[in-house]
Tab-separated table of C-alpha atoms in Angstrom:
chain	number	residue	atom	x	y	z
A	1	UNK	CA	1.946	17.661	39.072
A	2	UNK	CA	2.576	15.876	42.303
A	3	UNK	CA	5.126	13.155	42.819
A	4	UNK	CA	4.200	9.520	42.261
A	5	UNK	CA	2.610	7.732	45.167
A	6	UNK	CA	-0.537	6.186	46.519
A	7	UNK	CA	-2.618	9.302	45.854
A	8	UNK	CA	-0.982	10.310	42.577
A	9	UNK	CA	-3.608	11.673	40.172
A	10	UNK	CA	-1.985	9.832	37.260
A	11	UNK	CA	-2.376	6.074	37.071
A	12	UNK	CA	1.300	5.185	37.233
A	13	UNK	CA	1.222	1.430	36.567
A	14	UNK	CA	0.200	1.723	32.890
A	15	UNK	CA	2.709	4.429	32.004
A	16	UNK	CA	5.789	3.944	29.809
A	17	UNK	CA	8.899	3.358	31.902
A	18	UNK	CA	10.343	6.826	31.140
A	19	UNK	CA	7.125	8.425	32.400
A	20	UNK	CA	7.122	6.290	35.547
A	21	UNK	CA	10.739	7.217	36.243
A	22	UNK	CA	10.051	10.923	35.718
A	23	UNK	CA	7.026	10.848	38.014
A	24	UNK	CA	9.040	9.179	40.764
A	25	UNK	CA	11.661	11.936	40.569
A	26	UNK	CA	9.198	14.821	40.766
A	27	UNK	CA	8.467	17.115	43.628
A	28	UNK	CA	4.893	18.183	44.449
A	29	UNK	CA	3.692	20.873	42.066
A	30	UNK	CA	6.165	20.075	39.301
A	31	UNK	CA	4.968	19.439	35.749
A	32	UNK	CA	6.345	16.852	33.348
A	33	UNK	CA	8.516	18.247	30.571
A	34	UNK	CA	9.324	16.564	27.247
A	35	UNK	CA	12.957	16.557	28.359
A	36	UNK	CA	12.048	14.464	31.422
A	37	UNK	CA	10.908	11.483	29.324
A	38	UNK	CA	13.218	11.825	26.316
A	39	UNK	CA	14.946	8.624	25.198
A	40	UNK	CA	17.255	7.785	22.295
A	41	UNK	CA	15.600	4.641	20.893
A	42	UNK	CA	18.079	4.201	18.008
A	43	UNK	CA	21.215	6.144	17.017
A	44	UNK	CA	20.055	9.694	16.378
A	45	UNK	CA	16.375	8.778	16.860
A	46	UNK	CA	14.667	10.290	19.910
A	47	UNK	CA	11.216	9.914	21.453
A	48	UNK	CA	9.595	11.860	24.255
A	49	UNK	CA	6.927	9.791	25.985
A	50	UNK	CA	3.679	11.409	27.078
A	51	UNK	CA	1.341	10.316	29.846
A	52	UNK	CA	-1.184	7.632	28.904
A	53	UNK	CA	-4.522	9.216	29.747
A	54	UNK	CA	-6.892	11.943	28.670
A	55	UNK	CA	-6.000	15.623	29.023
A	56	UNK	CA	-6.426	17.089	32.492
A	57	UNK	CA	-4.920	19.713	34.792
A	58	UNK	CA	-2.291	17.226	35.978
A	59	UNK	CA	-0.734	16.106	32.681
A	60	UNK	CA	-1.599	19.483	31.074
A	61	UNK	CA	-1.976	17.978	27.625
A	62	UNK	CA	1.296	16.033	27.666
A	63	UNK	CA	-0.550	12.822	26.814
A	64	UNK	CA	0.993	11.818	23.500
A	65	UNK	CA	4.425	10.948	22.161
A	66	UNK	CA	6.567	12.943	19.764
A	67	UNK	CA	9.993	12.314	18.263
A	68	UNK	CA	12.809	13.608	16.133
A	69	UNK	CA	15.663	12.294	14.001
A	70	UNK	CA	19.052	14.005	13.874
A	71	UNK	CA	20.809	13.637	10.525
A	72	UNK	CA	24.125	14.959	9.218
A	73	UNK	CA	22.404	18.000	7.740
A	74	UNK	CA	19.324	18.683	9.829
A	75	UNK	CA	16.449	17.441	11.952
A	76	UNK	CA	13.102	15.850	11.104
A	77	UNK	CA	10.505	16.227	13.867
A	78	UNK	CA	7.508	13.914	14.221
A	79	UNK	CA	4.578	15.670	15.944
A	80	UNK	CA	4.465	18.804	18.063
A	81	UNK	CA	2.677	17.829	21.323
A	82	UNK	CA	-0.494	19.322	22.730
A	83	UNK	CA	-0.224	23.057	23.493
A	84	UNK	CA	1.881	26.129	22.706
A	85	UNK	CA	3.650	25.690	26.062
A	86	UNK	CA	4.451	22.070	25.277
A	87	UNK	CA	5.493	22.917	21.718
A	88	UNK	CA	7.982	25.453	23.037
A	89	UNK	CA	9.284	22.985	25.640
A	90	UNK	CA	9.562	20.323	22.935
A	91	UNK	CA	11.558	22.664	20.728
A	92	UNK	CA	13.839	23.501	23.658
A	93	UNK	CA	14.306	19.777	24.302
A	94	UNK	CA	15.356	19.229	20.706
A	95	UNK	CA	17.759	22.152	20.974
A	96	UNK	CA	19.288	20.562	24.077
A	97	UNK	CA	20.346	17.638	21.871
A	98	UNK	CA	21.317	19.378	18.630
A	99	UNK	CA	21.627	22.855	17.139
A	100	UNK	CA	21.172	21.585	13.566
A	101	UNK	CA	18.345	23.228	11.623
A	102	UNK	CA	14.894	21.704	11.855
A	103	UNK	CA	14.065	20.936	8.243
A	104	UNK	CA	10.647	19.327	8.602
A	105	UNK	CA	7.839	19.012	11.125
A	106	UNK	CA	5.601	16.086	10.161
A	107	UNK	CA	2.194	16.117	11.886
A	108	UNK	CA	0.890	12.568	11.868
A	109	UNK	CA	-2.715	13.711	12.367
A	110	UNK	CA	-4.864	16.563	13.597
A	111	UNK	CA	-5.693	15.405	17.137
A	112	UNK	CA	-4.709	18.022	19.730
A	113	UNK	CA	-2.167	15.937	21.653
A	114	UNK	CA	-0.082	15.608	18.480
A	115	UNK	CA	-0.525	18.932	16.717
A	116	UNK	CA	-1.449	21.888	18.940
A	117	UNK	CA	2.175	22.652	19.777
A	118	UNK	CA	3.021	23.324	16.123
A	119	UNK	CA	2.706	27.088	16.563
A	120	UNK	CA	6.063	27.128	18.391
A	121	UNK	CA	7.778	25.602	15.353
A	122	UNK	CA	6.019	28.002	13.008
A	123	UNK	CA	7.159	31.012	15.023
A	124	UNK	CA	10.689	29.936	15.912
A	125	UNK	CA	11.950	27.753	13.023
A	126	UNK	CA	11.940	27.620	9.249
A	127	UNK	CA	10.688	24.041	9.244
A	128	UNK	CA	8.421	22.897	6.432
A	129	UNK	CA	5.206	21.616	8.021
A	130	UNK	CA	3.903	18.427	6.404
A	131	UNK	CA	0.431	17.094	7.170
A	132	UNK	CA	-2.536	15.223	5.758
A	133	UNK	CA	-4.635	17.261	3.280
A	134	UNK	CA	-7.719	16.781	5.487
A	135	UNK	CA	-5.973	18.927	8.107
A	136	UNK	CA	-7.509	21.917	6.360
A	137	UNK	CA	-10.984	20.396	6.782
A	138	UNK	CA	-10.296	19.943	10.476
A	139	UNK	CA	-9.093	23.512	10.923
A	140	UNK	CA	-12.366	24.761	9.416
A	141	UNK	CA	-14.535	22.479	11.544
A	142	UNK	CA	-16.650	23.137	14.617
A	143	UNK	CA	-14.757	20.268	16.233
A	144	UNK	CA	-11.533	22.259	16.043
A	145	UNK	CA	-13.156	25.400	17.428
A	146	UNK	CA	-14.738	23.482	20.308
A	147	UNK	CA	-11.499	21.653	21.074
A	148	UNK	CA	-9.492	24.860	21.273
A	149	UNK	CA	-12.124	26.569	23.426
A	150	UNK	CA	-12.167	23.653	25.866
A	151	UNK	CA	-8.392	23.626	26.210
A	152	UNK	CA	-8.094	27.384	26.533
A	153	UNK	CA	-10.566	27.230	29.396
A	154	UNK	CA	-8.891	24.233	31.081
A	155	UNK	CA	-5.268	25.320	30.559
A	156	UNK	CA	-5.430	29.061	29.997
A	157	UNK	CA	-1.729	29.854	30.494
A	158	UNK	CA	-0.578	26.873	28.439
A	159	UNK	CA	-2.618	28.074	25.447
A	160	UNK	CA	-1.442	31.661	25.359
A	161	UNK	CA	-0.482	32.506	21.789
A	162	UNK	CA	-2.251	29.533	20.241
A	163	UNK	CA	-2.807	29.759	16.501
A	164	UNK	CA	-3.846	27.225	13.900
A	165	UNK	CA	-0.926	25.980	11.814
A	166	UNK	CA	-1.721	25.238	8.186
A	167	UNK	CA	0.546	22.736	6.420
A	168	UNK	CA	3.096	23.906	3.877
A	169	UNK	CA	2.913	20.560	2.100
A	170	UNK	CA	0.401	17.711	2.126
A	171	UNK	CA	0.693	14.017	1.294
A	172	UNK	CA	-1.578	12.712	-1.461
A	173	UNK	CA	-3.222	10.494	-2.526
A	174	UNK	CA	-4.556	8.157	0.148
A	175	UNK	CA	-2.790	4.789	0.063
A	176	UNK	CA	-0.738	5.903	-2.907
A	177	UNK	CA	2.982	6.380	-3.324
A	178	UNK	CA	4.605	8.005	-0.295
A	179	UNK	CA	6.077	11.457	-0.109
A	180	UNK	CA	9.814	10.759	-0.071
A	181	UNK	CA	12.100	12.993	1.953
A	182	UNK	CA	15.871	12.826	2.169
A	183	UNK	CA	17.704	14.751	4.860
A	184	UNK	CA	21.384	14.247	5.587
A	185	UNK	CA	21.435	10.790	4.029
A	186	UNK	CA	18.349	9.609	5.936
A	187	UNK	CA	15.299	8.530	3.931
A	188	UNK	CA	11.753	9.134	5.165
A	189	UNK	CA	8.701	7.764	3.361
A	190	UNK	CA	5.529	9.539	4.470
A	191	UNK	CA	2.312	7.668	3.663
A	192	UNK	CA	-1.208	9.027	3.554
A	193	UNK	CA	-3.201	6.256	5.254
A	194	UNK	CA	-6.634	7.750	4.824
A	195	UNK	CA	-8.602	8.674	7.902
A	196	UNK	CA	-8.464	5.593	10.120
A	197	UNK	CA	-8.297	7.551	13.389
A	198	UNK	CA	-8.803	11.238	12.625
A	199	UNK	CA	-9.736	13.545	9.763
A	200	UNK	CA	-6.556	12.279	8.105
A	201	UNK	CA	-3.557	10.214	9.194
A	202	UNK	CA	0.061	9.803	8.133
A	203	UNK	CA	2.510	6.970	8.722
A	204	UNK	CA	6.287	7.509	8.464
A	205	UNK	CA	8.679	4.754	7.469
A	206	UNK	CA	12.465	4.971	7.516
A	207	UNK	CA	13.327	2.151	5.087
A	208	UNK	CA	17.088	2.144	5.633
A	209	UNK	CA	16.609	1.923	9.398
A	210	UNK	CA	13.489	-0.279	9.281
A	211	UNK	CA	11.759	2.102	11.692
A	212	UNK	CA	8.055	2.892	11.449
A	213	UNK	CA	6.370	5.800	13.219
A	214	UNK	CA	2.882	4.346	13.571
A	215	UNK	CA	1.172	7.288	15.272
A	216	UNK	CA	-2.251	6.195	16.580
A	217	UNK	CA	-2.706	3.140	14.393
A	218	UNK	CA	-1.761	0.932	17.351
A	219	UNK	CA	-2.063	1.593	21.094
A	220	UNK	CA	-0.546	0.313	24.320
A	221	UNK	CA	-2.410	0.264	27.639
A	222	UNK	CA	-5.096	2.456	26.108
A	223	UNK	CA	-8.380	1.833	24.297
A	224	UNK	CA	-8.316	3.298	20.816
A	225	UNK	CA	-10.657	6.070	19.668
A	226	UNK	CA	-12.360	5.573	16.318
A	227	UNK	CA	-15.101	8.200	16.024
A	228	UNK	CA	-13.111	10.587	13.824
A	229	UNK	CA	-11.984	7.838	11.491
A	230	UNK	CA	-13.148	5.249	9.003
A	231	UNK	CA	-13.214	1.516	9.648
A	232	UNK	CA	-12.291	0.527	6.104
A	233	UNK	CA	-9.307	2.867	6.201
A	234	UNK	CA	-8.224	1.323	9.485
A	235	UNK	CA	-7.745	-2.129	8.000
A	236	UNK	CA	-6.170	-0.724	4.836
A	237	UNK	CA	-3.696	1.228	6.969
A	238	UNK	CA	-2.884	-1.882	8.969
A	239	UNK	CA	-2.214	-3.843	5.773
A	240	UNK	CA	0.058	-1.097	4.492
A	241	UNK	CA	1.965	-1.026	7.778
A	242	UNK	CA	2.349	-4.805	7.771
A	243	UNK	CA	3.957	-4.578	4.333
A	244	UNK	CA	6.743	-2.290	5.548
A	245	UNK	CA	9.977	-3.836	6.767
A	246	UNK	CA	9.957	-2.781	10.396
A	247	UNK	CA	12.199	-3.737	13.280
A	248	UNK	CA	11.268	-0.807	15.540
A	249	UNK	CA	7.707	0.494	15.847
A	250	UNK	CA	7.216	3.886	17.500
A	251	UNK	CA	3.605	4.577	18.526
A	252	UNK	CA	1.809	7.792	19.356
A	253	UNK	CA	1.086	6.451	22.869
A	254	UNK	CA	3.188	3.914	24.754
A	255	UNK	CA	6.764	2.709	24.336
A	256	UNK	CA	8.625	1.851	21.145
A	257	UNK	CA	8.640	-1.885	20.474
A	258	UNK	CA	11.157	-4.088	18.711
A	259	UNK	CA	9.830	-6.840	16.480
A	260	UNK	CA	8.122	-8.268	14.633
A	261	UNK	CA	5.810	-9.358	16.078
A	262	UNK	CA	4.586	-6.189	17.741
A	263	UNK	CA	2.217	-6.897	20.651
A	264	UNK	CA	0.588	-3.471	20.387
A	265	UNK	CA	-0.330	-4.157	16.757
A	266	UNK	CA	-1.750	-7.580	17.509
A	267	UNK	CA	-3.797	-6.378	20.473
A	268	UNK	CA	-5.206	-3.242	18.841
A	269	UNK	CA	-6.120	-4.966	15.561
A	270	UNK	CA	-7.733	-7.808	17.509
A	271	UNK	CA	-9.872	-5.289	19.407
A	272	UNK	CA	-11.037	-3.491	16.263
A	273	UNK	CA	-11.689	-6.757	14.419
A	274	UNK	CA	-13.747	-8.268	17.239
A	275	UNK	CA	-15.780	-5.114	17.640
A	276	UNK	CA	-16.411	-4.941	13.891
A	277	UNK	CA	-17.516	-8.568	13.741
A	278	UNK	CA	-19.786	-8.169	16.761
A	279	UNK	CA	-21.468	-5.059	15.374
A	280	UNK	CA	-21.766	-6.605	11.915
A	281	UNK	CA	-23.579	-9.625	13.384
A	282	UNK	CA	-25.807	-7.321	15.419
A	283	UNK	CA	-26.819	-5.303	12.362
A	284	UNK	CA	-27.434	-8.389	10.227
A	285	UNK	CA	-29.578	-9.908	12.986
A	286	UNK	CA	-31.475	-6.641	13.576
A	287	UNK	CA	-30.255	-6.265	17.150
A	288	UNK	CA	-31.080	-2.697	18.267
A	289	UNK	CA	-28.169	-0.304	18.576
A	290	UNK	CA	-28.511	0.190	22.331
A	291	UNK	CA	-28.614	-3.548	22.962
A	292	UNK	CA	-25.611	-4.197	20.718
A	293	UNK	CA	-23.579	-1.527	22.490
A	294	UNK	CA	-24.507	-2.965	25.890
A	295	UNK	CA	-23.407	-6.421	24.727
A	296	UNK	CA	-20.109	-5.003	23.513
A	297	UNK	CA	-19.526	-3.295	26.837
A	298	UNK	CA	-19.669	-6.659	28.584
A	299	UNK	CA	-17.646	-8.607	26.005
A	300	UNK	CA	-14.184	-7.059	26.358
A	301	UNK	CA	-13.167	-7.687	29.993
A	302	UNK	CA	-9.482	-7.813	29.051
A	303	UNK	CA	-9.704	-4.182	27.932
A	304	UNK	CA	-11.498	-2.807	30.982
A	305	UNK	CA	-8.215	-2.101	32.780
A	306	UNK	CA	-6.794	0.034	29.956
A	307	UNK	CA	-6.871	3.817	29.950
A	308	UNK	CA	-9.909	5.483	28.367
A	309	UNK	CA	-11.939	2.258	28.165
A	310	UNK	CA	-14.941	3.876	29.827
A	311	UNK	CA	-14.594	7.007	27.706
A	312	UNK	CA	-14.056	5.305	24.325
A	313	UNK	CA	-15.383	1.749	24.172
A	314	UNK	CA	-19.132	2.367	24.016
A	315	UNK	CA	-18.553	5.218	21.569
A	316	UNK	CA	-16.452	2.925	19.377
A	317	UNK	CA	-19.168	0.266	19.410
A	318	UNK	CA	-21.825	2.825	18.528
A	319	UNK	CA	-19.703	4.221	15.705
A	320	UNK	CA	-18.879	0.829	14.190
A	321	UNK	CA	-22.512	-0.312	14.420
A	322	UNK	CA	-23.476	2.769	12.398
A	323	UNK	CA	-20.810	2.067	9.789
A	324	UNK	CA	-21.928	-1.557	9.497
A	325	UNK	CA	-25.533	-0.395	9.143
A	326	UNK	CA	-24.588	2.005	6.345
A	327	UNK	CA	-22.699	-0.735	4.558
A	328	UNK	CA	-25.640	-3.125	4.807
A	329	UNK	CA	-28.144	-0.537	3.575
A	330	UNK	CA	-26.073	1.354	1.026
A	331	UNK	CA	-23.094	-0.876	0.317
A	332	UNK	CA	-20.648	1.676	1.742
A	333	UNK	CA	-19.078	2.771	5.030
């Protein structure tokens, strides 16, 4: 990856500050490492910040955040990054901070940028892997097979040794009581928040610290992706998150924010709500799908400058229109 500058292949201005700083320090041909963007956001709580953007040969799949918490007795890791190479580098980054045993790896959801590095933890640690029960559905899907094939073709060396990682423990039921973990005096409440963004999503709350790991419920400088999720679950997940006492919100993309309020929450929920209302009106007024999507494309100018707007926005509108149509016809989404 080349150094930051006028012709840099990564759009630098929307990146988290740690990513911007790392890019400025790079030499041509270097590749970002999780260690380059690692920050301690609270005592013993660390986040590595990925590039905001879709996977390509420049960011090499380092386009999502991950984190870990060091306790008196061991380490809890949140997400594994996007390839076996990145998973190994992430594990080495953790080891550069602490040699305490990794007790748990919590995969917030099945999307590649958060989970495809898990094989490194499976091979090199005794960590218990916790995930959403729908992870198994994903691992059996054509979507998973196609995703792996695409990445192995794009980043052949990075995906050497890739294997699917099946969870040791799952969190059930959706929107029920959380799975409660206690490691070295630190409490972690892991919630199943349905499938608002993927086949199945988790949210992690540290009640004593008032820290919430929000994964991809809220975004910064990036248009959300909704096609793998469920609109009803999205709003239920948001309500659950709002009910948690949170002073620090750590997202799956973008920088950790202190609050409340949390600007990333307000902006993302506003986007989803407006798009839902627009598509609902279109369905009720029998506006054709193509016309409704075209109208939506022109109605969110404030989002046009965010990453992945062109890739995701029309797809989101199409998806929500279909869900609104199903609800009108069948009373369900």
